[in-house]
Coordinates of C-alpha atoms in Angstrom, one line a residue:
X85 CA 106.2 -27.6 -16.4
X86 CA 105.1 -25.6 -19.3
X87 CA 103.3 -28.3 -20.3
X88 CA 101.2 -28.9 -17.1
X89 CA 100.1 -25.0 -17.4
X90 CA 99.2 -25.2 -21.3
X91 CA 96.9 -28.2 -20.1
X92 CA 95.0 -25.6 -16.6
X93 CA 94.9 -22.4 -19.3
X94 CA 93.4 -22.0 -22.3
X95 CA 93.3 -18.7 -24.7
X96 CA 90.4 -17.0 -25.9
X97 CA 89.2 -14.7 -28.2
X98 CA 87.2 -11.6 -27.2
X99 CA 85.3 -10.2 -30.0
X100 CA 84.3 -6.7 -30.2
X101 CA 85.1 -3.8 -32.8
X102 CA 88.6 -5.5 -32.3
X103 CA 89.2 -9.5 -31.7
X104 CA 91.8 -9.5 -28.7
X105 CA 93.2 -13.1 -27.0
X106 CA 93.7 -13.1 -23.7
X107 CA 94.5 -16.6 -21.5
X108 CA 92.5 -17.5 -18.8
X109 CA 92.5 -20.8 -16.5
X110 CA 90.4 -23.8 -17.6
X111 CA 86.5 -23.3 -16.3
X112 CA 86.8 -19.8 -15.6
X113 CA 83.5 -17.3 -16.0
X114 CA 84.2 -15.1 -18.9
X115 CA 81.6 -12.0 -18.8
X116 CA 80.8 -10.9 -22.4
X117 CA 78.2 -7.6 -23.2
X118 CA 75.8 -11.3 -23.5
X119 CA 76.3 -13.1 -20.4
X120 CA 79.4 -15.2 -19.8
X121 CA 81.1 -18.4 -21.4
X122 CA 83.3 -20.7 -19.3
X123 CA 86.5 -20.7 -21.0
X124 CA 87.7 -24.1 -22.8
X125 CA 83.8 -25.5 -23.4
X126 CA 83.2 -27.1 -26.6
X127 CA 80.1 -25.6 -28.6
X128 CA 78.3 -29.1 -27.3
X129 CA 79.0 -28.9 -23.9
X130 CA 77.8 -25.0 -23.7
X131 CA 74.7 -25.7 -25.9
X132 CA 73.9 -28.6 -22.9
X133 CA 74.5 -26.7 -20.1
X134 CA 71.9 -23.8 -21.5
X135 CA 69.1 -26.4 -22.0
X136 CA 69.7 -27.8 -18.8
X137 CA 69.4 -23.9 -17.4
X138 CA 66.5 -23.6 -19.4
X139 CA 65.2 -27.1 -17.8
X140 CA 65.5 -26.0 -14.4
X141 CA 64.4 -22.5 -14.9
X142 CA 61.2 -24.4 -16.4
X143 CA 60.4 -26.2 -13.3
X144 CA 60.6 -23.1 -11.4
X145 CA 58.1 -21.8 -12.9
X146 CA 55.9 -24.6 -13.1
X147 CA 56.4 -24.9 -9.6
X148 CA 55.7 -21.1 -8.7
X149 CA 52.8 -21.1 -11.1
X150 CA 51.4 -24.2 -9.1
X151 CA 52.0 -23.2 -5.9
X152 CA 49.7 -19.5 -7.1
X153 CA 47.4 -21.8 -8.2
X154 CA 47.0 -23.9 -5.2
X155 CA 46.8 -19.8 -3.4
X156 CA 44.1 -18.6 -5.7
X157 CA 41.7 -21.7 -5.3
X158 CA 42.1 -21.6 -1.4
X159 CA 41.1 -17.6 -1.4
X160 CA 38.5 -18.5 -3.5
X161 CA 36.8 -21.1 -2.0
X162 CA 33.8 -20.4 0.0
X163 CA 32.5 -20.5 3.4
X164 CA 30.0 -23.2 3.7
X165 CA 27.2 -20.0 4.9
X166 CA 28.3 -17.8 1.5
X167 CA 28.1 -21.2 -0.6
X168 CA 24.7 -22.2 1.2
X169 CA 23.0 -18.4 0.5
X170 CA 24.2 -18.9 -3.0
X171 CA 22.8 -22.8 -3.5
X172 CA 19.4 -21.2 -1.8
X173 CA 19.2 -18.4 -4.1
X174 CA 20.0 -20.1 -7.1
X175 CA 22.9 -18.0 -7.8
X176 CA 25.6 -19.8 -10.8
X177 CA 29.0 -19.3 -10.2
X178 CA 30.4 -18.6 -13.8
X179 CA 34.8 -17.7 -14.1
X180 CA 35.4 -13.9 -14.5
X181 CA 38.1 -12.9 -17.3
X182 CA 41.7 -12.9 -15.4
X183 CA 42.6 -10.0 -13.3
X184 CA 45.9 -8.5 -14.9
X185 CA 47.8 -5.2 -15.4
X186 CA 47.6 -4.4 -18.7
X187 CA 48.1 -1.5 -20.6
X188 CA 46.0 -1.1 -23.3
X189 CA 42.4 -1.4 -22.0
X190 CA 40.2 -4.3 -23.0
X191 CA 36.4 -3.5 -25.2
X192 CA 33.4 -4.4 -23.5
X193 CA 30.5 -5.6 -26.0
X194 CA 27.1 -5.9 -25.0
X195 CA 26.6 -9.7 -23.9
X196 CA 23.6 -12.4 -23.0
X197 CA 24.0 -13.0 -19.7
X198 CA 21.4 -14.6 -17.3
X199 CA 20.7 -12.6 -14.3
X200 CA 21.5 -15.4 -12.2
X201 CA 25.4 -15.4 -13.1
X202 CA 27.9 -14.1 -10.1
X203 CA 31.5 -13.5 -10.3
X204 CA 33.2 -14.3 -7.3
X205 CA 36.9 -12.1 -6.7
X206 CA 39.5 -13.3 -4.3
X207 CA 38.6 -9.8 -2.4
X208 CA 37.9 -6.1 -3.1
X209 CA 41.3 -5.3 -4.6
X210 CA 40.7 -8.0 -7.6
X211 CA 37.0 -6.5 -7.7
X212 CA 38.1 -3.7 -8.8
X213 CA 41.1 -3.8 -10.9
X214 CA 38.7 -6.1 -13.1
X215 CA 36.7 -3.0 -13.7
X216 CA 39.9 -1.0 -14.3
X217 CA 41.0 -3.1 -17.3
X218 CA 37.9 -1.8 -19.7
X219 CA 37.8 1.7 -18.1
X220 CA 40.3 4.9 -16.8
X221 CA 38.6 4.9 -13.5
X222 CA 35.6 4.3 -11.5
X223 CA 34.1 5.2 -7.6
X224 CA 34.1 2.6 -5.2
X225 CA 30.0 3.6 -4.7
X226 CA 29.3 2.7 -8.3
X227 CA 30.8 -0.9 -8.3
X228 CA 29.6 -1.4 -4.8
X229 CA 25.8 -1.7 -6.6
X230 CA 27.0 -4.9 -8.3
X231 CA 27.9 -7.0 -5.0
X232 CA 25.6 -9.5 -4.0
X233 CA 27.0 -10.9 -1.3
X234 CA 30.5 -11.3 0.7
X235 CA 32.3 -14.0 1.7
X236 CA 33.6 -14.6 5.2
X237 CA 37.0 -14.9 3.6
X238 CA 36.9 -11.4 2.1
X239 CA 35.5 -12.6 -0.7
X240 CA 33.6 -10.1 -3.0
X241 CA 30.5 -11.8 -4.9
X242 CA 29.1 -9.7 -8.0
X243 CA 26.1 -10.4 -10.1
X244 CA 28.1 -10.9 -14.0
X245 CA 25.3 -8.9 -16.0
X246 CA 25.2 -5.7 -13.6
X247 CA 29.0 -5.5 -13.5
X248 CA 29.4 -5.9 -17.4
X249 CA 26.8 -3.3 -17.1
X250 CA 28.1 -1.1 -15.4
X251 CA 31.2 -1.0 -17.8
X252 CA 29.6 -0.5 -20.6
X253 CA 27.0 2.7 -19.1
X254 CA 30.7 3.9 -18.0
X255 CA 32.4 4.1 -21.3
X256 CA 29.1 5.3 -23.4
X257 CA 29.6 8.4 -20.8
X258 CA 33.0 8.3 -21.1
X259 CA 33.2 8.5 -25.2
X260 CA 30.3 11.0 -25.6
X261 CA 31.7 13.4 -22.7
X262 CA 35.3 13.4 -24.6
X263 CA 33.7 14.8 -27.9
X264 CA 34.7 18.5 -28.4
X265 CA 33.8 21.6 -30.5
X266 CA 36.7 21.0 -32.3
X267 CA 35.9 17.4 -33.1
X268 CA 32.5 18.1 -34.3
X269 CA 33.8 20.7 -36.4
X270 CA 36.1 17.9 -37.8
X271 CA 33.4 15.4 -38.3
X272 CA 30.9 18.4 -40.1
X273 CA 33.8 19.4 -42.4
X274 CA 33.8 15.9 -43.9
X275 CA 30.5 15.5 -44.3
X276 CA 29.6 13.5 -41.8
X277 CA 27.6 13.0 -38.8
X278 CA 28.6 12.9 -35.0
X279 CA 27.4 10.0 -33.1
X280 CA 24.8 11.7 -31.1
X281 CA 23.9 13.2 -35.0
X282 CA 23.3 9.5 -35.8
X283 CA 21.6 8.7 -33.3
X284 CA 18.9 11.2 -34.1
X285 CA 19.0 10.4 -37.4
X286 CA 17.7 6.9 -36.4
X287 CA 15.5 7.5 -34.0
X288 CA 13.8 9.8 -36.9
X289 CA 13.0 7.4 -39.2
X290 CA 12.3 4.9 -36.6
X291 CA 15.2 2.5 -37.1
X292 CA 16.4 -0.4 -34.8
X293 CA 19.9 -1.7 -33.8
X294 CA 20.4 -5.4 -35.8
X295 CA 21.2 -8.4 -33.8
X296 CA 25.0 -10.0 -33.8
X297 CA 26.3 -13.4 -33.9
X298 CA 27.2 -12.9 -30.5
X299 CA 23.6 -11.2 -29.1
X300 CA 19.6 -11.7 -31.4
X301 CA 17.9 -8.5 -31.5
X302 CA 15.3 -9.5 -28.9
X303 CA 18.3 -9.9 -26.3
X304 CA 20.0 -7.0 -27.0
X305 CA 16.0 -5.5 -26.6
X306 CA 15.7 -7.1 -22.8
X307 CA 19.4 -6.2 -22.0
X308 CA 18.7 -2.1 -22.4
X309 CA 15.4 -2.9 -20.7
X310 CA 13.7 -2.2 -24.0
X311 CA 14.7 1.4 -23.3
X312 CA 15.6 2.2 -27.7
X313 CA 17.4 5.3 -27.1
X314 CA 19.8 3.7 -24.7
X315 CA 20.5 1.0 -27.2
X316 CA 21.1 3.5 -30.4
X317 CA 23.6 5.3 -27.8
X318 CA 25.3 2.5 -27.1
X319 CA 25.5 1.3 -31.4
X320 CA 26.4 4.9 -32.3
X321 CA 29.3 4.8 -29.8
X322 CA 31.3 2.6 -31.3
X323 CA 31.9 5.2 -33.8
X324 CA 33.2 8.7 -33.6
X325 CA 32.0 9.3 -37.2
X326 CA 28.7 8.2 -38.9
X327 CA 27.8 8.4 -43.2
X328 CA 24.3 10.6 -43.4
X329 CA 21.6 8.4 -45.0
X330 CA 19.1 9.1 -47.4
X331 CA 16.0 6.6 -48.6
X332 CA 14.2 6.8 -52.1
X333 CA 10.6 6.3 -52.1
X334 CA 10.3 3.6 -54.9
X335 CA 7.1 1.9 -55.7
X336 CA 5.0 1.0 -59.0
X337 CA 3.7 4.6 -59.5
X338 CA 7.0 6.7 -59.5
X339 CA 6.4 7.9 -62.5
X340 CA 3.4 9.6 -61.3
X341 CA 4.7 10.9 -58.3
X342 CA 7.1 12.6 -59.8
X343 CA 11.0 13.0 -58.8
X344 CA 12.4 10.2 -55.8
X345 CA 12.1 11.9 -52.8
X346 CA 15.0 11.9 -50.4
X347 CA 14.4 11.2 -46.5
X348 CA 17.1 13.0 -44.6
X349 CA 16.4 13.9 -40.6
X350 CA 14.7 16.5 -39.1
X351 CA 17.7 18.2 -37.8
X352 CA 19.5 18.3 -41.5
X353 CA 16.7 19.6 -43.3

């Protein structure tokens, strides 16, 4: 009789600060701080069981994602009247970045985009949350300016370029508003210039912002509607402090002209 009992029971070791032993029925779940294991289960059986659970979890996740994709696709599908309106007006639908809840705000840079490109959002909440991925807050009446039309199923169709313009403009305004007198004093103590002073310096030298790999100088001019001040303000907003610059006048008769002259901004004489 004792032999039969031993066939059904197993002796397990429970680890911790001190190892203890306990006899339990074979197949019982034994809870530990890391989860549980099954009494009498071999290492291979344990591995096979968890691999099977992972496969089942992956399959469930795949089915959930597939269902979500169908729901998103269905909710993004435009009614015929809205589709026809976009077709007649030559609007080109492009994909917007996935609208997700993030802790760190994304950075919106000046981009080269076509005027007829539009984003399609499933609803107004998703539309507003797109802006909140880049901004701490935004007013509805501001983002409503970018709405091109709405679908009968609640979709919001917005102009891509105008959405990006709103984000860039708001970030610039928020950046300059955040510069306190204390920060200005700290920047001056280092012998540096504030972003606004950097803009004034560039304007005094009649300088232009260079293009980049993502957008050419000509496209940048078009982006800011050839308003140089706004372009320079955006460029300066990427840094809190800037180095003053000085140009040397160099020519073939330098010796005859005397000492080298330094050019400094008008407000830094």
